[in-house]
Amino acid sequence: MKKYIYLFISILVFTACTDGFEEMNIDPNRPVTASSSSMMLAAQRSITRTLLDDNNIFTMLNWVQYNGSLGYRDQTYDFDWNTDQTYNNVALTLNNFELLRKQAIEDNHENYEAIAMIMKAWVFANFTEMNGDIPYSEALKGTEGILYPKFDSQESIYRDIILKLKEANEKINVDQNGPKVDSGSDLYCQGDMLKWKKFANSLRARLYLRMSEVDETTAKEGLEEIFQNPDMYPVLMENADNVGVKFIGESSSSNTNVFVQQTNSGTLRSVSSTIVEMLCENNDPRRTILLNATQQSIDSVNAGKWSEYEYVGAPPAVKSPFNSFEIKKVSTVGDDIALDYHRPVDVITYAEVLFIRAEAAAKGFNVEGNASDFYYQGIEASMKKWGVSDQSLIDQYLSEPFVIFDANTGVEQIINQRYIDQFHQALNTFAMIRRSGYPKLKFVSIGFANENGYPDRVPYAFNMRGNPNYRDVESQVVKNLWGKMWFAKETTVNLEQVYQDPIVYKFSDN
């Protein structure tokens, strides 16, 4: 990323006195070339703001039913809103990671090159999972004169991303004497190159499983290659390996997590009846961490009027303009999350890798273990990640009939637990639901196009639709929210079509 200063001067005037002129006119406070560490930090911060910052991107937290609606909206899914800001941020950040990659090649710094490749792979994966077919092979080539890149198929993008992640794994030099990465400028892995390897291979496993419904052969071969060769393809192996981003400075006042800031200022988010019922029906120890009891019940218990705390979720959609809920009468996101200044926003975790491995084993893939063991290990890793420290509570939960692994319903059980663990990883969960059809979601009102069911995609940005090549994919899209996504074998998600009033759960603890 070079900045050039063009000096329009008279050659006749300065011909005799230009020796050393360039050296004399370099401002030391404005470097000609940005450092790789500063480029990486800026790009990571930008994309984290766009894809991770708990900002409820495109109301996605409502789509996946982590959050719920307090009131009626005729068009729950607005099919033609402007998504240019997200698209522009994604495009700009991808360009910056590409510049980082090129500069790393010039500097012969294989570790920065590998990081740039992994970050690009992660961003492009999110991008294609949102939109479907997108510009990829010709993207980021504006300096080469390609102003309107073609749209590549999601299938071809997935296959190339997987190759890039494998290549990045091979490039990484974990030797103590290898090329150094500034730990303070690396929000994702703090300069730990072994952790970057684990990130790359764990992400590759996620993508292989995402492909498993449409290309089981490739998914099987890829997952077996990774999990049968841990020395060559290490993955996340403990919670300490989790890749997540902290929005924290020197003190709580400098926390920049928008979700934490909003909650601290009184902007609360209701949680969906879907997640409330999954946690409360089985007395999940994560309940008091992920959820708050209703404010009404807290006030009543504190005043000595009630003896129990109530948990109740807001429905994913209400059935009429006369049906609404007050924020004090529904549960909100738990304070242990919403007000935790030190909580990392997850990118990919050890628990997710275990659930990926469990589902792969349940599908008959040889991933060096059985589905039930990985399933139980995944639940325990999730519990500890979220802060459940009492082993007896974990053991008790694992013995509950709802939790005990049943090979006949194993895949659904695994994905239900992964759904709980990925609380507020909206984009990751949105792709998981469309790919698998699980968990079974509650009533949803689409309003203007109810017959189309659950959304398949995020609307293409206006800027993307302005690309002349958009006409090649336009026919795949139905009212901007629907249309076949390659990785989703069944894009129609199982929905309980009949509206249900949310269940009220009562507990003596909070």
XYZ file of C-alpha atoms in Angstrom:
510
model
C 0.000 0.000 0.000
C 2.322 2.775 -1.290
C 1.626 6.477 -1.140
C 3.329 8.574 -3.769
C 3.726 12.356 -3.620
C 3.767 13.933 -7.030
C 5.615 17.232 -7.028
C 4.683 19.471 -9.936
C 7.798 21.601 -10.220
C 9.624 23.443 -12.929
C 12.519 21.442 -14.274
C 14.173 24.648 -15.503
C 14.240 26.195 -12.041
C 15.391 23.111 -10.076
C 17.684 21.380 -12.584
C 20.856 22.398 -10.847
C 19.792 21.804 -7.239
C 17.836 18.560 -7.056
C 20.556 16.283 -5.686
C 19.136 14.630 -2.593
C 15.782 16.392 -3.073
C 13.699 13.214 -2.525
C 15.523 12.381 0.705
C 15.121 15.911 2.014
C 11.363 15.991 1.371
C 10.320 12.728 3.042
C 8.077 13.343 6.041
C 9.106 10.759 8.690
C 5.610 10.931 10.170
C 3.981 9.917 6.890
C 5.664 6.701 5.708
C 5.642 5.887 2.016
C 4.864 2.228 2.733
C 2.582 0.948 5.477
C 4.006 -1.802 7.662
C 2.550 -5.273 7.386
C 1.587 -5.187 11.057
C -0.379 -1.940 10.695
C -2.075 -3.181 7.525
C -3.080 -6.421 9.239
C -4.403 -4.657 12.335
C -6.453 -2.150 10.340
C -7.941 -4.839 8.103
C -8.748 -7.152 11.013
C -10.424 -4.350 12.948
C -12.485 -3.341 9.922
C -13.772 -6.805 9.035
C -14.443 -7.623 12.678
C -16.647 -4.552 12.878
C -18.505 -5.695 9.770
C -18.983 -9.420 10.358
C -18.523 -10.085 14.073
C -19.289 -7.099 16.256
C -22.615 -8.475 17.552
C -24.240 -5.732 15.488
C -27.085 -8.036 14.419
C -26.014 -7.816 10.797
C -29.136 -7.690 8.597
C -31.189 -8.616 11.702
C -29.477 -11.994 11.341
C -29.732 -12.658 15.076
C -33.503 -12.630 14.571
C -33.281 -14.805 11.468
C -31.454 -17.568 13.347
C -33.757 -17.001 16.340
C -31.208 -16.046 18.946
C -33.108 -12.756 19.329
C -36.855 -12.245 19.043
C -39.375 -9.609 18.025
C -41.298 -7.500 20.531
C -43.867 -6.326 18.030
C -45.554 -6.996 14.709
C -43.864 -6.234 11.419
C -45.792 -7.079 8.274
C -42.588 -7.593 6.317
C -40.336 -9.418 8.739
C -37.760 -9.832 5.984
C -37.439 -6.667 3.937
C -36.406 -7.949 0.546
C -34.893 -4.802 -0.913
C -32.973 -2.978 1.781
C -29.634 -1.390 1.027
C -26.738 -3.681 1.897
C -24.114 -1.512 0.232
C -22.366 -0.540 3.472
C -21.593 -4.132 4.379
C -20.606 -4.975 0.822
C -18.341 -1.929 0.580
C -16.662 -2.754 3.896
C -16.125 -6.355 2.849
C -14.721 -5.337 -0.542
C -12.391 -2.734 0.979
C -11.090 -5.123 3.621
C -10.548 -7.914 1.101
C -8.526 -5.463 -0.970
C -6.413 -4.581 2.055
C -5.733 -8.242 2.829
C -4.719 -8.705 -0.801
C -2.321 -5.755 -0.482
C -0.924 -7.352 2.677
C -0.411 -10.613 0.807
C 1.424 -8.908 -2.049
C 3.611 -6.889 0.297
C 4.455 -10.041 2.254
C 5.593 -11.706 -0.973
C 7.797 -8.694 -1.756
C 9.222 -8.844 1.765
C 9.646 -12.637 1.588
C 7.566 -12.896 4.767
C 5.723 -16.192 4.440
C 3.837 -15.829 7.727
C 2.198 -12.509 6.856
C 1.414 -13.975 3.442
C -0.274 -16.987 5.054
C -2.275 -14.776 7.439
C -3.518 -12.684 4.522
C -4.570 -15.851 2.689
C -6.443 -17.221 5.711
C -8.226 -13.944 6.393
C -9.248 -13.630 2.748
C -10.545 -17.210 2.820
C -12.606 -16.556 5.948
C -14.080 -13.322 4.557
C -14.873 -14.794 1.135
C -16.480 -17.822 2.806
C -18.796 -15.543 4.797
C -19.465 -13.452 1.702
C -20.505 -16.369 -0.516
C -22.561 -17.901 2.305
C -24.490 -14.634 2.496
C -25.053 -14.044 -1.222
C -24.346 -17.252 -3.124
C -22.480 -16.660 -6.388
C -20.169 -13.647 -6.053
C -17.175 -12.121 -7.840
C -14.125 -14.121 -6.780
C -11.573 -15.198 -9.402
C -11.556 -11.732 -11.022
C -12.159 -9.788 -7.816
C -9.530 -7.403 -6.360
C -8.030 -6.816 -9.788
C -9.019 -3.234 -10.410
C -5.379 -2.242 -10.944
C -5.297 -4.817 -13.733
C -8.207 -3.136 -15.454
C -10.955 -5.539 -14.325
C -13.609 -3.141 -13.073
C -16.549 -5.507 -13.435
C -15.438 -8.971 -12.268
C -17.482 -11.980 -13.239
C -19.640 -13.838 -10.711
C -18.206 -17.251 -9.847
C -20.300 -20.201 -8.707
C -20.409 -20.876 -4.997
C -19.162 -24.383 -5.684
C -16.016 -23.154 -7.444
C -15.402 -20.572 -4.713
C -15.640 -23.177 -1.945
C -13.235 -25.481 -3.739
C -10.672 -22.742 -4.270
C -10.957 -21.410 -0.698
C -10.206 -24.901 0.593
C -7.102 -25.088 -1.592
C -5.969 -21.664 -0.391
C -6.364 -22.681 3.260
C -4.358 -25.838 2.656
C -1.654 -23.808 0.917
C -1.582 -21.290 3.780
C -1.123 -24.099 6.292
C 1.911 -25.277 4.348
C 3.407 -21.784 4.126
C 3.289 -21.069 7.843
C 6.670 -21.212 9.553
C 6.281 -21.987 13.258
C 10.021 -22.117 13.908
C 11.167 -19.804 16.698
C 13.675 -18.327 14.267
C 11.066 -17.922 11.531
C 9.534 -14.641 10.316
C 7.967 -12.787 13.244
C 4.421 -11.425 13.371
C 3.695 -8.553 15.716
C 1.497 -10.033 18.451
C 0.019 -6.679 19.447
C -1.228 -6.057 15.911
C -2.843 -9.477 15.480
C -6.375 -9.448 16.920
C -7.115 -13.025 15.904
C -4.134 -15.144 16.982
C -1.761 -12.693 18.731
C 1.130 -13.572 16.447
C 0.997 -17.276 17.364
C 1.659 -19.032 14.054
C 0.728 -22.482 15.353
C -2.640 -21.012 16.275
C -2.935 -19.644 12.734
C -2.330 -23.187 11.453
C -5.072 -24.475 13.735
C -7.388 -21.686 12.568
C -6.770 -22.510 8.897
C -7.392 -26.234 9.282
C -10.387 -25.829 11.595
C -11.951 -23.410 9.111
C -11.249 -25.881 6.322
C -13.051 -28.573 8.349
C -16.045 -26.239 8.771
C -16.208 -25.713 5.002
C -15.862 -29.409 4.214
C -18.811 -30.161 6.495
C -20.744 -27.303 4.863
C -20.215 -29.119 1.531
C -21.207 -32.517 2.858
C -24.853 -32.377 1.767
C -23.981 -31.745 -1.887
C -20.551 -33.363 -2.294
C -20.171 -36.030 0.362
C -17.156 -37.608 -1.341
C -15.036 -34.454 -1.218
C -16.224 -33.653 2.303
C -15.370 -37.145 3.527
C -11.916 -37.144 1.959
C -11.134 -33.675 3.255
C -12.316 -34.234 6.818
C -10.520 -37.573 7.032
C -7.328 -35.994 5.701
C -7.421 -33.300 8.389
C -8.373 -35.401 11.406
C -6.167 -38.387 10.517
C -3.069 -36.185 10.177
C -2.909 -33.948 13.274
C 0.811 -33.249 12.921
C 0.394 -31.953 9.383
C -3.039 -30.389 9.866
C -3.406 -29.317 13.522
C -6.821 -28.029 14.626
C -8.108 -26.306 17.747
C -7.519 -28.734 20.604
C -8.604 -26.824 23.722
C -10.508 -23.692 24.674
C -7.213 -21.830 24.944
C -6.965 -22.265 21.153
C -10.277 -20.498 20.489
C -10.056 -17.777 17.873
C -11.993 -14.735 19.029
C -11.631 -10.975 19.004
C -11.622 -8.762 22.081
C -12.694 -5.151 21.700
C -10.781 -3.993 24.735
C -8.331 -1.240 25.539
C -6.633 -0.413 28.794
C -9.854 -0.029 30.763
C -13.534 -0.898 30.532
C -14.313 2.622 29.372
C -12.360 2.037 26.172
C -14.210 -1.123 25.216
C -15.396 -0.762 21.634
C -17.742 -3.729 21.322
C -20.894 -2.034 20.050
C -23.133 -4.667 21.624
C -21.564 -4.106 25.061
C -21.792 -0.343 24.649
C -25.454 -0.507 23.610
C -26.384 -2.744 26.539
C -24.484 -0.602 29.029
C -26.435 2.434 27.817
C -29.768 0.657 28.265
C -30.423 -0.693 24.763
C -31.449 -4.268 25.576
C -32.070 -7.133 23.185
C -34.796 -9.661 23.780
C -33.871 -13.291 23.235
C -35.986 -15.640 21.155
C -38.377 -18.195 22.562
C -36.437 -20.776 20.508
C -33.182 -20.429 22.452
C -34.993 -19.859 25.778
C -36.915 -23.109 25.441
C -33.822 -25.081 24.410
C -31.968 -23.862 27.493
C -34.776 -23.893 30.047
C -36.615 -27.075 29.064
C -33.580 -29.126 30.084
C -32.215 -26.916 32.867
C -29.064 -26.172 30.893
C -26.350 -24.670 33.172
C -25.618 -22.126 30.421
C -29.087 -20.646 31.011
C -28.005 -18.135 33.667
C -25.037 -17.066 31.534
C -26.654 -16.682 28.131
C -29.966 -15.319 29.421
C -31.307 -12.867 31.955
C -34.526 -13.574 33.808
C -37.280 -11.101 32.968
C -36.787 -7.746 34.638
C -40.326 -7.986 35.965
C -39.493 -11.187 37.848
C -36.178 -9.823 39.128
C -37.920 -6.759 40.529
C -40.688 -8.902 42.027
C -38.267 -11.313 43.723
C -36.203 -8.417 45.077
C -39.372 -6.836 46.449
C -40.375 -10.087 48.139
C -43.522 -10.463 46.009
C -42.368 -13.519 44.024
C -40.203 -16.471 45.032
C -39.091 -17.513 41.538
C -37.443 -15.908 38.538
C -39.147 -16.151 35.174
C -37.533 -16.833 31.826
C -39.616 -16.230 28.719
C -38.502 -15.617 25.150
C -39.900 -13.228 22.599
C -41.339 -15.154 19.630
C -39.450 -15.006 16.335
C -42.487 -13.205 14.894
C -45.824 -12.154 16.336
C -49.072 -13.100 14.655
C -50.891 -9.785 14.416
C -50.574 -6.031 15.008
C -52.373 -6.565 18.316
C -49.779 -9.022 19.614
C -46.730 -7.438 21.269
C -44.416 -7.856 24.251
C -42.823 -5.527 26.780
C -39.065 -5.705 27.190
C -39.385 -6.060 30.979
C -41.559 -9.152 30.533
C -39.152 -11.105 28.306
C -35.644 -12.400 28.838
C -32.689 -10.492 27.456
C -29.108 -11.444 26.604
C -27.314 -12.403 29.833
C -25.282 -9.755 31.634
C -22.348 -12.164 31.678
C -22.219 -11.609 27.920
C -23.812 -8.224 27.368
C -21.767 -6.407 30.015
C -18.535 -8.398 29.909
C -15.866 -6.000 28.699
C -13.374 -8.813 28.317
C -15.548 -11.280 26.412
C -14.089 -12.238 23.028
C -16.500 -12.424 20.117
C -15.987 -15.930 18.745
C -14.696 -16.629 15.247
C -14.196 -20.389 15.601
C -13.857 -22.473 18.736
C -12.680 -25.828 20.060
C -16.300 -26.777 20.816
C -17.313 -26.148 17.205
C -14.460 -28.319 15.947
C -15.635 -31.138 18.235
C -19.215 -30.812 16.947
C -17.918 -30.817 13.361
C -15.971 -33.965 14.134
C -19.004 -35.521 15.852
C -21.268 -34.894 12.863
C -18.637 -36.202 10.471
C -18.370 -39.397 12.515
C -22.173 -39.687 12.622
C -22.144 -39.534 8.813
C -19.743 -42.491 8.738
C -16.515 -40.592 8.077
C -13.331 -41.928 9.685
C -12.239 -38.997 11.844
C -10.385 -41.063 14.438
C -13.159 -41.418 16.989
C -16.879 -41.918 17.429
C -19.706 -39.433 17.247
C -20.936 -39.763 20.832
C -17.513 -39.091 22.389
C -16.948 -35.969 20.294
C -20.524 -34.865 21.012
C -20.122 -35.091 24.794
C -16.678 -33.479 24.631
C -18.152 -30.663 22.557
C -20.856 -29.974 25.140
C -18.311 -29.924 27.959
C -15.989 -27.605 26.007
C -18.938 -25.307 25.312
C -19.956 -25.256 28.985
C -16.462 -24.296 30.078
C -16.092 -21.719 27.327
C -19.246 -19.969 28.500
C -18.130 -20.073 32.126
C -19.780 -23.143 33.674
C -17.090 -24.226 36.139
C -19.034 -26.703 38.315
C -18.257 -30.152 36.872
C -21.194 -31.715 38.738
C -23.602 -29.443 36.839
C -22.023 -30.475 33.558
C -22.189 -34.160 34.437
C -25.820 -33.853 35.516
C -26.736 -32.166 32.232
C -24.948 -34.853 30.202
C -27.119 -37.491 31.896
C -30.418 -35.802 30.965
C -32.606 -37.857 28.547
C -32.692 -34.947 26.082
C -28.896 -34.879 25.992
C -27.996 -38.587 25.974
C -26.724 -39.409 22.495
C -29.009 -41.482 20.282
C -27.516 -42.678 17.005
C -30.936 -42.462 15.352
C -31.221 -38.723 16.019
C -27.532 -38.019 16.493
C -27.034 -35.438 13.753
C -29.942 -33.335 15.010
C -28.663 -33.572 18.598
C -25.173 -32.517 17.555
C -26.419 -29.527 15.579
C -28.792 -28.463 18.363
C -25.847 -28.350 20.766
C -23.732 -26.521 18.230
C -26.573 -24.013 17.845
C -26.526 -23.293 21.577
C -22.742 -23.029 21.644
C -22.689 -20.576 18.715
C -25.004 -18.127 20.480
C -24.586 -14.796 18.654
C -22.421 -16.208 15.851
C -25.215 -15.240 13.501
C -23.573 -15.717 10.100
C -22.032 -19.070 10.978
C -25.327 -20.325 12.399
C -27.359 -18.993 9.449
C -25.250 -21.124 7.101
C -25.495 -24.155 9.404
C -29.303 -23.954 9.526
C -29.678 -23.659 5.762
C -27.252 -26.500 5.183
C -28.800 -28.940 7.634
C -32.359 -27.828 8.391
C -31.555 -27.911 12.122
C -32.441 -26.861 14.681
C -36.172 -26.895 13.984
C -37.196 -23.272 14.190
C -40.349 -21.678 15.515
C -43.130 -19.907 13.636
C -41.944 -17.233 11.212
C -44.049 -14.691 9.352
C -42.499 -13.575 6.089
C -45.357 -11.187 5.423
C -45.171 -10.278 1.751
C -43.970 -13.676 0.516
C -44.844 -16.257 3.151
C -44.978 -19.034 0.574
C -41.220 -18.827 0.070
C -40.423 -19.801 3.653
C -37.146 -19.218 5.448
C -34.665 -16.892 3.685
C -31.948 -18.519 1.604
C -29.664 -15.508 1.258
C -28.834 -11.948 2.150
C -29.923 -9.559 -0.625
C -27.260 -8.604 -3.139
C -26.026 -5.060 -2.565
C -27.130 -2.388 -5.026
C -23.468 -1.935 -5.992
C -23.255 -5.618 -6.894
C -26.446 -5.406 -8.920
C -24.856 -2.535 -10.802
C -22.173 -4.873 -12.141
C -23.156 -5.790 -15.745
C -22.234 -9.402 -14.941
C -24.985 -9.557 -12.334
C -27.381 -10.525 -15.123
C -25.642 -13.928 -15.193
C -26.891 -14.760 -11.685
C -30.041 -12.658 -11.494
C -32.254 -15.544 -12.591
C -31.148 -17.571 -9.532
C -32.642 -15.041 -7.137
C -36.279 -14.881 -6.041
C -37.260 -11.514 -4.535
C -33.650 -11.111 -3.369
C -34.027 -13.398 -0.339
C -34.583 -16.794 -1.928
C -33.010 -19.046 -4.516
C -30.833 -22.154 -4.448
C -27.606 -21.982 -2.458
C -25.144 -24.649 -3.586
C -24.091 -25.830 -0.114
C -27.704 -26.131 1.112
C -29.204 -29.384 -0.132
C -32.566 -28.447 1.329
C -33.009 -24.703 1.435
C -36.488 -24.945 2.924
C -35.839 -25.048 6.657
C -38.193 -26.966 8.915
C -40.508 -24.415 10.500
C -43.347 -24.854 12.936
C -45.929 -22.966 10.894
C -48.431 -22.385 13.698
C -47.859 -19.482 16.052
C -47.204 -20.528 19.644
C -47.287 -18.303 22.699
C -43.892 -18.427 24.418
C -43.585 -20.725 27.436
C -42.837 -19.199 30.850
C -40.171 -21.058 32.810
C -39.683 -20.526 36.550
C -36.519 -21.116 38.571
C -35.476 -20.322 42.097
C -31.998 -19.281 40.932
C -31.022 -16.536 38.553
